[in-house]
Amino acid sequence: MTARFVASQKAQQVDAGATGSAVGRGIASQVALAQRESPARGRKYLRWTEVLIADMPRTLADLRAGRISAWKAQTVAREGAWLSPVHRAEADQELAGRLE
């Protein structure tokens, strides 16, 4: 759901004429406001969301299916964020089915 919101906001910004690094500006603050969190927490949340979508599809699938909580998925993404995309994918494969 967050990914769809981000995509829609970026599309609106592009339609309004935003280019380059201006695209995406302010979206984390909107997410943080909706969650009643600080803008810094909103940026972290979006980063973890991006990690799950891009590099950890099995963890994301477990979250979407309700097999794991959002807290567990965020923890996996947060702890894997410092890894390379290849190593995140390997970790995702290794953790598949073990987080329930």
Tab-separated table of C-alpha atoms in Angstrom:
chain	number	residue	atom	x	y	z
A	1	MET	CA	0.000	0.000	0.000
A	2	THR	CA	2.804	2.411	0.845
A	3	ALA	CA	4.536	1.602	-2.438
A	4	ARG	CA	1.387	2.502	-4.372
A	5	PHE	CA	1.083	5.767	-2.473
A	6	VAL	CA	4.720	6.651	-3.206
A	7	ALA	CA	4.291	5.817	-6.888
A	8	SER	CA	1.149	7.933	-7.137
A	9	GLN	CA	2.803	10.879	-5.417
A	10	LYS	CA	5.858	10.693	-7.667
A	11	ALA	CA	3.613	10.555	-10.728
A	12	GLN	CA	1.728	13.633	-9.529
A	13	GLN	CA	4.999	15.470	-8.966
A	14	VAL	CA	6.241	14.587	-12.451
A	15	ASP	CA	2.909	15.676	-13.949
A	16	ALA	CA	3.315	18.967	-12.080
A	17	GLY	CA	6.745	19.460	-13.678
A	18	ALA	CA	9.147	18.129	-11.040
A	19	THR	CA	12.386	16.695	-12.392
A	20	GLY	CA	15.477	14.897	-11.119
A	21	SER	CA	16.017	14.872	-7.375
A	22	ALA	CA	12.890	16.967	-6.800
A	23	VAL	CA	10.738	13.940	-7.624
A	24	GLY	CA	9.864	12.251	-4.359
A	25	ARG	CA	10.601	15.219	-2.145
A	26	GLY	CA	8.166	15.475	0.775
A	27	ILE	CA	6.665	12.009	0.404
A	28	ALA	CA	8.401	10.623	3.493
A	29	SER	CA	6.997	13.527	5.508
A	30	GLN	CA	3.482	12.697	4.312
A	31	VAL	CA	3.945	9.057	5.299
A	32	ALA	CA	5.315	10.095	8.691
A	33	LEU	CA	2.389	12.441	9.280
A	34	ALA	CA	-0.095	9.676	8.463
A	35	GLN	CA	1.662	7.375	10.928
A	36	ARG	CA	2.043	10.120	13.549
A	37	GLU	CA	5.814	9.752	13.408
A	38	SER	CA	8.715	12.114	12.811
A	39	PRO	CA	9.905	12.861	9.262
A	40	ALA	CA	13.104	10.932	10.040
A	41	ARG	CA	11.054	7.842	10.929
A	42	GLY	CA	9.059	8.326	7.738
A	43	ARG	CA	12.269	8.286	5.677
A	44	LYS	CA	13.429	5.109	7.428
A	45	TYR	CA	10.068	3.455	6.898
A	46	LEU	CA	10.167	4.253	3.173
A	47	ARG	CA	13.719	2.896	2.923
A	48	TRP	CA	12.672	-0.374	4.545
A	49	THR	CA	9.683	-0.571	2.210
A	50	GLU	CA	11.978	-0.099	-0.793
A	51	VAL	CA	14.313	-2.846	0.463
A	52	LEU	CA	11.428	-5.296	0.863
A	53	ILE	CA	9.990	-4.542	-2.564
A	54	ALA	CA	13.279	-4.532	-4.462
A	55	ASP	CA	15.301	-7.267	-2.793
A	56	MET	CA	13.241	-9.316	-0.339
A	57	PRO	CA	10.168	-10.606	-2.174
A	58	ARG	CA	9.692	-13.667	0.035
A	59	THR	CA	9.629	-11.599	3.222
A	60	LEU	CA	7.216	-9.202	1.534
A	61	ALA	CA	5.008	-12.112	0.450
A	62	ASP	CA	4.955	-13.447	4.029
A	63	LEU	CA	3.922	-9.988	5.248
A	64	ARG	CA	1.180	-9.631	2.644
A	65	ALA	CA	-0.143	-13.123	3.433
A	66	GLY	CA	-0.254	-12.325	7.151
A	67	ARG	CA	2.312	-14.982	8.057
A	68	ILE	CA	4.559	-12.377	9.706
A	69	SER	CA	3.889	-9.022	11.310
A	70	ALA	CA	4.895	-5.637	9.916
A	71	TRP	CA	7.324	-5.364	12.820
A	72	LYS	CA	9.120	-8.563	11.765
A	73	ALA	CA	9.250	-7.499	8.113
A	74	GLN	CA	10.641	-4.086	9.070
A	75	THR	CA	13.221	-5.709	11.311
A	76	VAL	CA	14.408	-7.972	8.497
A	77	ALA	CA	14.554	-5.031	6.076
A	78	ARG	CA	16.316	-2.791	8.595
A	79	GLU	CA	18.936	-5.374	9.443
A	80	GLY	CA	19.451	-6.215	5.778
A	81	ALA	CA	19.580	-2.611	4.556
A	82	TRP	CA	23.367	-2.413	4.917
A	83	LEU	CA	23.867	-5.517	2.726
A	84	SER	CA	24.277	-5.411	-1.038
A	85	PRO	CA	21.139	-6.239	-3.047
A	86	VAL	CA	22.595	-9.660	-3.884
A	87	HIS	CA	23.223	-10.467	-0.232
A	88	ARG	CA	19.770	-9.168	0.759
A	89	ALA	CA	18.247	-11.574	-1.774
A	90	GLU	CA	20.300	-14.431	-0.306
A	91	ALA	CA	19.196	-13.531	3.215
A	92	ASP	CA	15.584	-13.363	2.029
A	93	GLN	CA	15.928	-16.846	0.536
A	94	GLU	CA	17.522	-18.185	3.717
A	95	LEU	CA	14.855	-16.681	5.992
A	96	ALA	CA	11.892	-17.798	3.886
A	97	GLY	CA	9.426	-19.674	6.074
A	98	ARG	CA	11.492	-19.263	9.234
A	99	LEU	CA	9.978	-16.060	10.601
A	100	GLU	CA	6.505	-17.283	11.521
